[in-house]
Coordinates of C-alpha atoms in Angstrom, one line a residue:
M10 CA -87.0 107.6 57.7
A11 CA -89.0 104.8 59.2
N12 CA -88.9 106.6 62.6
L13 CA -90.2 109.7 61.0
F14 CA -93.2 108.0 59.4
G15 CA -93.8 106.2 62.6
N16 CA -94.0 109.5 64.5
I17 CA -96.5 110.9 61.9
G18 CA -98.6 107.7 62.4
D19 CA -98.5 108.0 66.2
I20 CA -99.6 111.7 66.1
G21 CA -102.4 110.8 63.7
Q22 CA -103.7 108.1 66.0
L23 CA -103.5 110.4 69.0
K24 CA -105.3 113.2 67.2
D25 CA -108.0 110.9 66.0
S26 CA -108.5 109.5 69.5
L27 CA -108.6 112.8 71.3
L28 CA -110.8 114.6 68.7
L29 CA -113.2 111.6 68.8
R30 CA -113.6 111.9 72.6
L31 CA -114.0 115.7 72.3
N32 CA -116.6 115.3 69.5
R33 CA -118.6 112.9 71.6
I34 CA -118.6 115.3 74.6
Y35 CA -119.5 118.2 72.3
C36 CA -122.3 116.2 70.7
T37 CA -123.6 115.1 74.1
L38 CA -123.7 118.7 75.4
A39 CA -125.4 120.0 72.3
V40 CA -128.0 117.2 72.3
G41 CA -128.6 117.8 76.0
A42 CA -129.0 121.6 75.4
A43 CA -131.4 120.9 72.6
L44 CA -133.5 118.5 74.7
A45 CA -133.6 121.0 77.5
I46 CA -134.7 123.8 75.2
S47 CA -137.4 121.5 73.8
F48 CA -138.7 120.7 77.3
E49 CA -138.7 124.4 78.2
L50 CA -140.9 125.1 75.2
F51 CA -143.2 122.3 76.1
L52 CA -143.6 123.7 79.6
E53 CA -144.2 127.2 78.2
T54 CA -147.2 125.9 76.2
G55 CA -148.7 124.0 79.1
S56 CA -151.0 125.2 82.0
A57 CA -150.6 128.3 84.1
D58 CA -147.4 128.9 85.8
S59 CA -147.1 127.3 89.2
L60 CA -144.3 127.6 91.6
E61 CA -143.0 124.1 90.8
I62 CA -143.2 124.8 87.0
Q63 CA -141.4 128.0 87.5
R64 CA -138.7 126.2 89.5
S65 CA -138.5 123.5 86.8
R66 CA -138.2 126.1 84.1
C67 CA -135.5 127.9 85.9
F68 CA -133.6 124.7 86.4
I69 CA -134.0 123.8 82.7
L70 CA -132.8 127.3 81.7
F71 CA -129.8 127.0 83.9
L72 CA -129.1 123.5 82.4
V73 CA -129.5 124.9 78.9
I74 CA -127.0 127.7 79.7
F75 CA -124.6 125.1 81.2
L76 CA -124.8 122.7 78.3
L77 CA -124.4 125.5 75.8
A78 CA -121.4 126.9 77.7
G79 CA -119.9 123.4 77.8
A80 CA -120.5 122.8 74.2
F81 CA -119.0 126.2 73.4
V82 CA -115.9 125.5 75.5
C83 CA -115.6 122.0 74.1
G84 CA -115.8 123.5 70.6
L85 CA -113.0 126.0 71.4
Y86 CA -110.9 123.2 72.7
I87 CA -111.5 121.1 69.6
A88 CA -110.5 124.0 67.4
R89 CA -107.4 124.6 69.5
Q90 CA -106.3 120.9 69.4
A91 CA -107.0 120.8 65.7
K92 CA -104.7 123.8 65.2
I93 CA -102.0 122.2 67.4
F94 CA -102.3 118.9 65.5
A95 CA -102.3 120.7 62.2
R96 CA -99.0 122.5 63.1
K97 CA -97.3 119.3 64.2
S98 CA -98.5 117.5 61.1
E99 CA -97.1 120.3 59.0
E100 CA -93.8 120.2 60.8
L101 CA -93.6 116.4 60.5
L102 CA -94.6 116.7 56.8
F103 CA -91.8 119.2 56.2
E104 CA -89.3 117.0 58.0
A105 CA -90.6 114.0 55.9
K106 CA -90.1 116.0 52.7
Q107 CA -86.6 117.0 53.8
R108 CA -85.8 113.4 54.7
T109 CA -87.2 112.3 51.3
T110 CA -84.9 114.9 49.6
E111 CA -82.0 113.6 51.6
I112 CA -82.8 110.0 50.8
A113 CA -83.1 110.9 47.1
A114 CA -79.7 112.6 47.3
L115 CA -78.3 109.6 49.1
Y116 CA -79.7 107.3 46.4
D117 CA -78.2 109.5 43.6
T118 CA -74.9 109.6 45.4
S119 CA -74.8 105.8 45.9
Q120 CA -75.7 105.3 42.3
D121 CA -72.8 107.5 41.3
I122 CA -70.2 105.8 43.4
S123 CA -71.5 102.3 42.4
G124 CA -70.6 103.2 38.8
R125 CA -67.0 103.9 39.6
H126 CA -64.6 101.0 39.3
R127 CA -61.2 102.6 39.5
L128 CA -60.2 103.1 43.2
S129 CA -58.7 106.5 42.8
S130 CA -61.7 108.0 41.0
L131 CA -64.1 106.3 43.4
L132 CA -62.5 107.7 46.5
E133 CA -62.5 111.2 45.1
T134 CA -66.2 110.8 44.2
I135 CA -67.1 109.5 47.7
V136 CA -65.4 112.5 49.4
G137 CA -67.0 115.0 47.1
R138 CA -70.4 113.5 47.5
A139 CA -70.2 113.2 51.3
K140 CA -69.3 116.9 51.5
T141 CA -72.2 117.9 49.3
L142 CA -74.6 115.5 51.1
L143 CA -74.0 117.3 54.4
D144 CA -73.3 120.7 52.8
A145 CA -70.1 121.0 54.8
S146 CA -66.8 122.8 54.3
G147 CA -64.5 119.7 54.0
C148 CA -64.3 115.9 54.0
A149 CA -61.6 113.3 54.4
L150 CA -61.5 109.6 53.9
F151 CA -59.2 107.5 56.1
L152 CA -58.5 104.1 54.5
F153 CA -57.6 101.3 57.0
D154 CA -54.2 99.8 56.1
K155 CA -54.2 96.2 57.3
A156 CA -50.5 95.7 56.7
N157 CA -49.3 98.7 58.8
K158 CA -52.3 98.6 61.2
D159 CA -52.9 102.3 60.7
F160 CA -55.0 104.8 58.7
E161 CA -53.9 106.3 55.4
I162 CA -55.4 109.6 54.4
A163 CA -56.5 108.6 50.9
V164 CA -58.4 111.7 49.8
E165 CA -59.1 115.1 51.4
I166 CA -60.8 118.4 50.4
G167 CA -61.3 121.5 52.5
V168 CA -58.5 122.1 54.9
G169 CA -55.4 120.8 53.1
I170 CA -54.5 117.7 55.0
P171 CA -51.6 116.0 53.2
V172 CA -52.9 113.0 51.2
G173 CA -50.9 109.8 51.7
S174 CA -49.9 110.5 55.3
H175 CA -50.5 107.9 57.9
I176 CA -52.2 108.2 61.3
P177 CA -51.9 105.6 64.1
L178 CA -54.9 103.3 64.6
D179 CA -55.3 104.5 68.2
E180 CA -55.1 108.2 67.5
G181 CA -57.7 110.9 66.5
L182 CA -61.4 110.7 65.7
A183 CA -60.8 108.0 63.2
G184 CA -59.2 105.8 65.8
Q185 CA -62.1 106.4 68.2
V186 CA -64.6 105.5 65.5
A187 CA -62.6 102.3 64.7
K188 CA -62.5 101.4 68.3
N189 CA -66.2 101.7 68.9
M190 CA -67.4 100.9 65.4
A191 CA -69.9 103.7 65.7
P192 CA -70.5 107.3 64.5
L193 CA -68.8 110.1 66.4
I194 CA -69.9 113.8 66.5
V195 CA -67.5 116.4 67.8
N196 CA -68.9 120.0 67.7
D197 CA -66.0 121.6 69.4
Y198 CA -63.0 120.0 67.8
R199 CA -60.4 122.3 69.3
R200 CA -61.3 121.1 72.8
S201 CA -61.9 117.5 71.9
P202 CA -59.8 114.9 73.8
F203 CA -59.7 112.7 70.6
R204 CA -58.0 115.3 68.4
S205 CA -55.2 113.8 66.4
K206 CA -51.7 115.2 66.9
A207 CA -51.1 115.2 63.2
L208 CA -54.2 117.3 62.5
Q209 CA -53.9 119.9 65.4
Q210 CA -52.7 122.7 63.2
Y211 CA -55.6 122.5 60.8
P212 CA -58.6 124.9 61.4
I213 CA -61.3 122.3 62.0
S214 CA -64.1 123.5 64.2
A215 CA -66.6 120.6 64.1
A216 CA -66.7 117.1 62.6
V217 CA -68.8 114.0 62.2
C218 CA -67.0 110.7 61.5
V219 CA -68.6 107.4 60.7
P220 CA -67.1 103.9 60.1
M221 CA -67.1 102.3 56.6
I222 CA -67.9 98.7 57.3
R223 CA -68.5 95.7 55.0
D224 CA -69.5 92.4 56.4
G225 CA -68.1 93.3 59.8
E226 CA -64.8 94.3 58.4
L227 CA -63.5 97.9 58.8
I228 CA -62.7 99.4 55.4
G229 CA -62.0 103.0 56.6
V230 CA -63.5 106.1 58.3
L231 CA -65.4 108.9 56.5
G232 CA -65.2 112.3 58.2
V233 CA -67.1 115.5 57.3
N234 CA -65.9 118.7 58.9
E235 CA -66.5 122.4 59.3
C236 CA -63.7 124.9 59.3
G237 CA -62.8 128.3 60.7
N238 CA -65.2 130.2 63.0
T239 CA -68.5 128.6 61.9
K240 CA -71.0 127.9 64.6
R241 CA -72.6 124.9 62.9
K242 CA -73.3 121.9 65.0
F243 CA -73.7 118.5 63.5
A244 CA -76.9 116.5 64.5
D245 CA -77.6 112.9 65.0
A246 CA -79.8 112.9 61.9
E247 CA -76.8 114.0 59.8
A248 CA -74.6 111.3 61.4
R249 CA -77.3 108.7 60.5
L250 CA -77.5 109.9 56.9
L251 CA -73.7 109.9 56.5
S252 CA -73.6 106.4 58.0
L253 CA -76.0 105.1 55.4
F254 CA -73.9 106.7 52.7
A255 CA -70.6 105.2 54.2
H256 CA -72.2 101.8 54.3
N257 CA -72.7 101.8 50.5
A258 CA -69.4 103.5 50.0
A259 CA -67.6 100.7 51.9
S260 CA -68.9 98.0 49.6
A261 CA -67.9 100.1 46.6
V262 CA -64.4 100.6 47.9
F263 CA -64.0 96.9 48.7
N264 CA -65.1 95.9 45.2
A265 CA -62.8 98.6 43.6
R266 CA -59.9 97.3 45.7
L267 CA -60.5 93.8 44.4
M268 CA -60.8 95.2 40.8
D269 CA -57.6 97.1 41.2
A270 CA -55.8 94.0 42.7
L271 CA -57.2 91.9 39.8
Q272 CA -56.1 94.5 37.2
N273 CA -52.6 94.8 38.8
S274 CA -52.4 91.0 38.8
K275 CA -53.4 90.9 35.2
E276 CA -50.9 93.6 34.3
R277 CA -48.1 91.8 36.2
F278 CA -49.0 88.6 34.5
R279 CA -49.0 90.4 31.1
I280 CA -45.6 92.0 31.7
A281 CA -44.2 88.7 32.9
A282 CA -45.6 86.9 29.9
E283 CA -44.2 89.4 27.5
C284 CA -40.8 89.3 29.1
A285 CA -40.7 85.6 29.4
S286 CA -38.9 83.5 26.8
D287 CA -41.8 81.0 27.0
I288 CA -45.2 80.7 25.4
V289 CA -47.7 81.4 28.3
Y290 CA -51.2 79.9 27.9
D291 CA -54.5 80.3 29.6
W292 CA -56.7 77.2 29.0
D293 CA -60.4 77.6 29.8
L294 CA -61.4 74.0 30.5
P295 CA -65.3 74.3 30.4
T296 CA -65.2 75.9 27.0
D297 CA -62.0 74.1 25.8
S298 CA -60.5 77.3 24.5
V299 CA -56.9 78.6 24.8
K300 CA -55.4 82.1 24.9
Y301 CA -51.7 82.7 24.5
F302 CA -49.5 85.5 25.8
G303 CA -45.9 86.7 25.5
A304 CA -43.3 87.9 23.0
V305 CA -42.6 84.3 21.8
T306 CA -46.3 83.9 21.0
E307 CA -46.3 87.1 18.9
R308 CA -43.2 86.0 17.0
A309 CA -44.9 82.6 16.3
R310 CA -48.0 84.4 15.0
E311 CA -45.9 86.6 12.8
K312 CA -44.4 83.4 11.3
H313 CA -47.9 82.0 10.9
S314 CA -46.9 79.1 13.2
F315 CA -49.8 76.8 14.3
L316 CA -51.0 77.3 17.8
P317 CA -53.7 74.8 18.9
E318 CA -57.0 76.4 20.1
T319 CA -58.7 73.3 21.5
R320 CA -57.6 70.2 23.4
K321 CA -58.2 68.0 20.4
E322 CA -55.9 70.2 18.2
Y323 CA -53.4 70.1 21.0
W324 CA -53.3 66.3 21.3
D325 CA -52.9 66.1 17.5
I326 CA -49.5 67.8 17.6
V327 CA -48.1 65.8 20.6
H328 CA -45.8 63.1 19.3
P329 CA -47.7 59.8 19.2
E330 CA -45.1 58.1 21.4
D331 CA -45.5 60.7 24.1
R332 CA -49.3 61.2 24.1
D333 CA -50.3 58.6 26.7
R334 CA -47.6 59.7 29.1
V335 CA -48.7 63.4 28.8
R336 CA -52.4 62.5 29.2
R337 CA -51.7 60.6 32.4
A338 CA -49.7 63.4 33.9
L339 CA -52.4 65.9 33.1
E340 CA -55.2 63.7 34.4
E341 CA -53.4 63.2 37.6
H342 CA -52.8 66.9 38.0
L343 CA -56.5 67.7 37.4
K344 CA -57.6 64.9 39.7
D345 CA -55.4 65.2 42.8
G346 CA -53.1 68.2 42.2
T347 CA -50.0 66.2 41.3
P348 CA -47.5 68.7 39.9
F349 CA -47.6 68.9 36.1
S350 CA -44.2 69.4 34.7
V351 CA -43.5 67.3 31.6
E352 CA -41.0 67.2 28.8
Y353 CA -42.2 65.8 25.5
R354 CA -42.1 66.2 21.7
I355 CA -44.5 68.1 19.5
L356 CA -44.8 67.9 15.8
D357 CA -44.3 71.0 13.6
E358 CA -45.8 71.9 10.1
N359 CA -42.8 70.1 8.4
G360 CA -43.4 66.8 10.2
S361 CA -40.3 67.1 12.3
H362 CA -40.4 67.6 16.0
I363 CA -39.2 69.8 18.8
I364 CA -38.8 69.1 22.5
I365 CA -40.7 71.2 24.9
S366 CA -41.0 71.6 28.7
D367 CA -44.6 72.1 29.8
R368 CA -45.4 73.4 33.3
A369 CA -49.0 74.2 34.4
T370 CA -51.2 74.7 37.4
A371 CA -55.0 74.2 37.5
I372 CA -57.2 76.9 38.8
R373 CA -60.2 75.5 40.7
N374 CA -63.6 76.9 41.6
S375 CA -65.2 76.9 45.1
R376 CA -66.2 73.2 44.7
G377 CA -62.7 72.2 43.8
V378 CA -63.4 71.6 40.2
P379 CA -60.7 72.6 37.7
V380 CA -61.8 75.5 35.5
K381 CA -58.6 76.8 34.1
L382 CA -55.1 75.6 33.3
I383 CA -52.4 78.3 33.4
G384 CA -49.1 77.2 32.1
A385 CA -45.9 78.0 30.2
V386 CA -44.2 76.1 27.4
S387 CA -40.4 76.3 26.7
N388 CA -38.6 75.1 23.6
I389 CA -35.8 73.0 25.1
T390 CA -34.7 71.4 21.8
E391 CA -31.3 73.2 21.8
R392 CA -30.7 72.4 25.5
K393 CA -31.5 68.7 24.9
Q394 CA -29.3 68.7 21.8
A395 CA -26.5 70.3 23.9
E396 CA -27.0 67.6 26.6
Q397 CA -26.9 64.9 24.0
M398 CA -23.8 66.5 22.4
K399 CA -22.2 66.6 25.8
S400 CA -23.1 62.9 26.3
D401 CA -21.8 62.1 22.9
F402 CA -18.6 64.1 23.6
V403 CA -17.9 62.2 26.7
S404 CA -18.6 58.9 24.9
F405 CA -16.5 60.0 22.0
V406 CA -13.5 61.1 24.1
T407 CA -13.7 58.0 26.2
H408 CA -13.7 55.8 23.0
Q409 CA -11.2 57.8 21.0
L410 CA -8.7 58.1 23.8
R411 CA -9.1 54.6 25.1
T412 CA -8.4 53.0 21.8
P413 CA -5.0 54.4 21.1
L414 CA -4.0 54.3 24.7
S415 CA -4.9 50.6 24.8
G416 CA -2.9 50.1 21.6
V417 CA 0.1 51.8 23.0
K418 CA -0.1 49.7 26.2
W419 CA -0.6 46.5 24.3
M420 CA 2.4 47.2 21.9
L421 CA 4.6 48.1 24.8
E422 CA 3.7 44.9 26.6
L423 CA 4.4 42.9 23.4
A424 CA 7.7 44.7 23.0
A425 CA 8.7 43.9 26.5
D426 CA 8.0 40.2 25.9
S427 CA 9.6 40.1 22.4
T428 CA 13.4 40.4 23.2
N429 CA 14.5 37.7 20.8
S430 CA 13.1 39.4 17.6
P431 CA 14.3 42.9 16.6
E432 CA 11.9 43.0 13.7
D433 CA 8.9 42.4 15.9
L434 CA 10.1 44.9 18.4
E435 CA 10.5 47.5 15.7
S436 CA 7.0 46.7 14.4
F437 CA 5.5 47.1 17.9
I438 CA 7.3 50.3 18.5
R439 CA 6.1 51.6 15.1
D440 CA 2.5 50.7 15.8
A441 CA 2.7 52.3 19.3
R442 CA 4.1 55.4 17.7
L443 CA 1.2 55.6 15.2
S444 CA -1.3 55.2 18.1
T445 CA 0.6 57.9 20.0
D446 CA 0.4 60.2 17.0
R447 CA -3.3 59.6 16.7
L448 CA -3.7 60.4 20.4
I449 CA -1.6 63.5 20.1
G450 CA -3.5 64.6 17.0
L451 CA -6.9 64.1 18.8
V452 CA -5.7 66.1 21.8
N453 CA -4.4 68.9 19.6
D454 CA -7.7 69.0 17.7
L455 CA -9.6 69.2 21.0
L456 CA -7.4 72.0 22.3
D457 CA -7.7 73.9 19.0
L458 CA -11.4 73.4 19.0
S459 CA -11.8 74.6 22.6
R460 CA -9.7 77.8 21.9
L461 CA -11.6 78.5 18.7
E462 CA -15.0 78.1 20.3
R463 CA -13.9 80.5 23.1
G464 CA -12.3 82.9 20.7
K465 CA -8.9 82.4 22.5
L466 CA -6.9 81.0 19.5
Q467 CA -4.1 83.4 18.6
I468 CA -4.2 84.6 15.0
N469 CA -0.9 85.7 13.4
P470 CA -1.8 87.3 10.0
E471 CA 0.8 87.5 7.3
D472 CA 1.0 87.8 3.5
I473 CA 0.7 84.3 2.1
E474 CA 1.0 82.9 -1.4
M475 CA -1.9 80.5 -1.2
D476 CA -0.9 78.7 -4.5
A477 CA 2.5 77.9 -3.1
L478 CA 1.1 76.8 0.2
T479 CA -1.3 74.5 -1.6
R480 CA 1.5 73.0 -3.8
G481 CA 3.5 72.3 -0.6
V482 CA 0.6 70.4 0.9
I483 CA 0.3 68.4 -2.3
E484 CA 4.0 67.6 -2.3
E485 CA 3.6 66.4 1.3
M486 CA 0.7 64.1 0.4
H487 CA 2.5 62.7 -2.6
P488 CA 3.5 59.3 -1.0
L489 CA 0.0 58.6 0.0
L490 CA -1.3 59.6 -3.5
S491 CA 1.2 57.1 -5.0
E492 CA 0.2 54.4 -2.5
K493 CA -3.6 54.7 -3.5
E494 CA -2.8 55.4 -7.2
Q495 CA -4.8 58.6 -7.0
S496 CA -4.2 61.7 -9.1
L497 CA -4.4 65.3 -7.8
S498 CA -4.2 68.3 -10.2
C499 CA -4.1 72.0 -9.2
Q500 CA -5.5 74.8 -11.4
V501 CA -4.6 78.3 -10.3
A502 CA -5.8 81.5 -11.9
A503 CA -3.1 83.7 -13.4
H504 CA -1.6 86.5 -11.2
F505 CA -3.2 84.9 -8.1
P506 CA -2.9 87.4 -5.4
V507 CA -1.4 87.0 -1.9
V508 CA -3.8 86.9 1.1
S509 CA -3.4 88.1 4.6
A510 CA -4.1 85.1 7.0
D511 CA -2.5 82.9 9.6
A512 CA -0.2 80.5 7.6
Q513 CA -0.4 77.6 10.1
L514 CA -4.2 77.7 10.3
L515 CA -4.6 78.1 6.5
R516 CA -2.2 75.1 5.9
Q517 CA -4.3 73.1 8.4
V518 CA -7.5 73.9 6.4
I519 CA -6.0 72.9 3.0
L520 CA -4.4 69.8 4.5
N521 CA -7.6 68.6 6.1
F522 CA -9.7 69.2 2.9
T523 CA -7.1 67.4 0.8
S524 CA -6.6 64.4 3.1
N525 CA -10.5 64.2 3.5
A526 CA -10.9 64.0 -0.3
M527 CA -8.2 61.3 -0.5
K528 CA -9.7 59.3 2.3
Y529 CA -13.1 59.0 0.6
T530 CA -11.9 58.7 -3.0
P531 CA -11.4 55.1 -4.1
R532 CA -8.1 53.7 -5.4
G533 CA -7.3 55.2 -8.8
G534 CA -9.6 58.1 -8.3
E535 CA -9.1 61.7 -9.5
M536 CA -9.1 64.9 -7.6
K537 CA -8.8 68.5 -8.7
I538 CA -7.9 71.7 -6.8
R539 CA -9.1 75.0 -8.3
M540 CA -8.1 78.5 -7.1
H541 CA -9.6 81.8 -8.5
Y542 CA -10.4 85.2 -7.2
D543 CA -12.3 88.4 -7.7
D544 CA -12.0 92.0 -6.5
A545 CA -12.6 91.1 -2.8
F546 CA -12.2 87.4 -2.2
V547 CA -10.1 84.4 -3.1
Y548 CA -11.7 81.0 -3.6
W549 CA -10.3 77.5 -3.0
E550 CA -12.0 74.3 -3.8
I551 CA -11.2 70.6 -4.2
E552 CA -13.3 68.2 -6.3
D553 CA -13.1 64.5 -5.8
T554 CA -14.7 61.4 -7.4
G555 CA -15.4 59.7 -4.1
I556 CA -18.5 58.2 -2.5
G557 CA -20.3 61.5 -2.3
I558 CA -22.6 62.6 0.5
P559 CA -26.3 61.9 0.9
K560 CA -28.5 65.0 0.6
S561 CA -30.0 64.4 4.0
D562 CA -26.5 64.6 5.6
Q563 CA -25.2 67.7 3.8
T564 CA -26.7 70.3 6.1
M565 CA -25.0 68.7 9.1
L566 CA -21.5 68.1 7.6
F567 CA -19.8 71.0 9.4
E568 CA -21.3 70.2 12.9
K569 CA -19.3 68.9 15.8
F570 CA -18.9 65.1 15.9
Y571 CA -21.1 64.6 12.8
R572 CA -20.2 61.9 10.3
A573 CA -22.3 60.9 7.3
G574 CA -23.6 57.3 7.4
N575 CA -21.8 56.2 4.2
A576 CA -18.5 57.8 5.4
I577 CA -18.6 55.6 8.6
A578 CA -19.1 52.5 6.4
V579 CA -16.0 53.4 4.4
E580 CA -13.7 54.7 7.1
T581 CA -14.5 53.5 10.6
E582 CA -11.8 55.6 12.3
G583 CA -12.8 59.2 12.6
T584 CA -13.8 61.8 15.1
G585 CA -16.2 64.0 13.3
L586 CA -14.2 67.0 14.3
G587 CA -12.2 67.7 11.1
L588 CA -14.8 69.6 9.1
Y589 CA -16.2 71.4 12.2
L590 CA -12.6 72.5 13.0
I591 CA -12.1 73.7 9.4
R592 CA -15.3 75.7 9.6
L593 CA -14.3 77.5 12.8
I594 CA -10.9 78.3 11.4
V595 CA -12.2 79.7 8.1
E596 CA -14.9 81.8 9.9
R597 CA -12.2 83.0 12.3
L598 CA -10.2 84.2 9.3
G599 CA -13.3 86.0 8.0
G600 CA -14.3 83.6 5.3
S601 CA -17.0 81.0 4.7
I602 CA -17.1 77.3 3.8
G603 CA -19.4 75.1 1.8
C604 CA -19.9 71.8 0.0
E605 CA -21.7 70.5 -3.1
S606 CA -22.1 66.7 -3.5
R607 CA -23.9 63.9 -5.3
E608 CA -24.0 60.5 -3.6
G609 CA -22.0 58.0 -5.7
V610 CA -20.5 60.7 -8.0
G611 CA -18.3 62.9 -5.8
S612 CA -18.1 66.0 -3.7
T613 CA -16.7 69.5 -4.0
F614 CA -15.5 71.2 -0.8
K615 CA -14.7 74.9 -0.9
F616 CA -13.9 77.9 1.1
S617 CA -13.3 81.6 0.5
L618 CA -11.2 84.2 2.3
P619 CA -11.2 88.0 2.1
L620 CA -8.4 89.2 -0.3
H621 CA -6.9 91.6 2.3
G622 CA -7.8 89.7 5.5
N623 CA -10.0 91.0 8.3
G624 CA -7.9 90.5 11.4
G625 CA -9.9 87.5 12.7
S626 CA -13.5 88.8 12.2
N627 CA -16.2 86.2 12.3
E628 CA -18.5 88.1 9.8
Q629 CA -19.2 86.3 6.6
H630 CA -19.1 88.1 3.3
P631 CA -22.0 88.5 0.9
G632 CA -20.4 86.2 -1.6
S633 CA -20.4 83.2 0.7
V634 CA -19.8 79.9 -1.0
N635 CA -22.3 78.1 1.3

């Protein structure tokens, strides 16, 4: 466009210069003719004609005729040049109007593509607009694929080239354009040496291809073509116009690719966050605001759980003993990029705490200043409890096995040294036997516990008269009851039905409940066993007048290795496995277990079983005694 207006300016200057010179010549001739005529008139009014005057008049007349003829010829030349200049100006003006129309169309087209942000929609718009801009039969856009070092046909209209196919970088018109980074016009495509093998079968007659470049980087090649037997020839002006359009299109494609990549990244982040079992957070540091993602977050919101929205709120829920440690780790990460992965406690609405694992990475701006903190928080309370339980189990087994084994060894050593006293020898052997029994009982409990937890314990259901089984256990415990001067009564509902259960396991439940009541009931205390039933379940319970259980301990009674604080004070020997083992057995038999207690007054332990058995199901019934 600048060249066009430059040409118009040059022609204007040339016209003005030439016409000015012609006007000066014309005016000089006209003035000379006028002066000659004036002189002739002066001579005519003078004295009589003489030969010299006659000659002077002839010369002046000839001069007048010459000047008038020159002025006439000069006037004709001026008119002719003016006509030529007018025609050229008209042609240039027409071309200027056409260029202005093209530029307007280019502007509208560029505005259209700049408003497109989705890559697929943008590419279709670019191809359609380029085809319209050059009023051609077809158009194709070849995107440069950096990974494969080739071109992908992204969009095509006109001749049916398959979209998505790839063309080598060194092949075809697109390859030639990429090589030279310059427009290429081929007005006889069928004979072109640059014709692509993949496109030979398509009826392309002429084409103009231009590079799409942004900041020196090749984005792709835009090609406009004619098809069939058309005689159209593409011109340099059309190549320049298409190049201008391709330049704007390249920037739009680059930005759309970035937007698509960002959107895809966000979508992957969203899917990962929703699938993760963690709370994922995005902490904007300048504004001190936090956004949360993921299914765990949604469940927390449904439960109206508190999620801190600022850093101050966050520090308020970190356990006071852990705050300084977490602050230091975060400050070090923000300062020098030290990995931030910390385990610490946070407080919940009830004042208790959970243990979390917090991993995060700072996102920094171009100056290296942290602007975001992207991280994930996992609730590792159960894992920590399991680790603690494992540690407790190792400690427990070590202690519980070492004590009786040490006792056995010590008694045997004493027995070996006490050959002169049969009574001492018998006492040592009896004590060693008791320690061995304790050891065997502990090992058996651990084996039963392991089989129950893995669901591998064999269940042999049979019809059992639970009242008779209970009375048998009471009879077995009678010597111990007499020794502690305790009383144990049994109340059984009339017509008590038989139950389908494993006799050995059910006996173990009743024996453990009974011996547990005796253990924590003081000398002379009273215990009562009650048995009743309804249409679906039988119920068994034992009430004692023992030390009772603190309310804070009651929820943990049936957990592995747990012993109430006051129970440890009364009975130092104990594994904390008995009640947990009973719970697993009862649940394995399809029943449920529970306890009611008042500290210093006594406790009532109870369980229920389905009347007809369930073959070892773990489901609890609606009438649970918990």
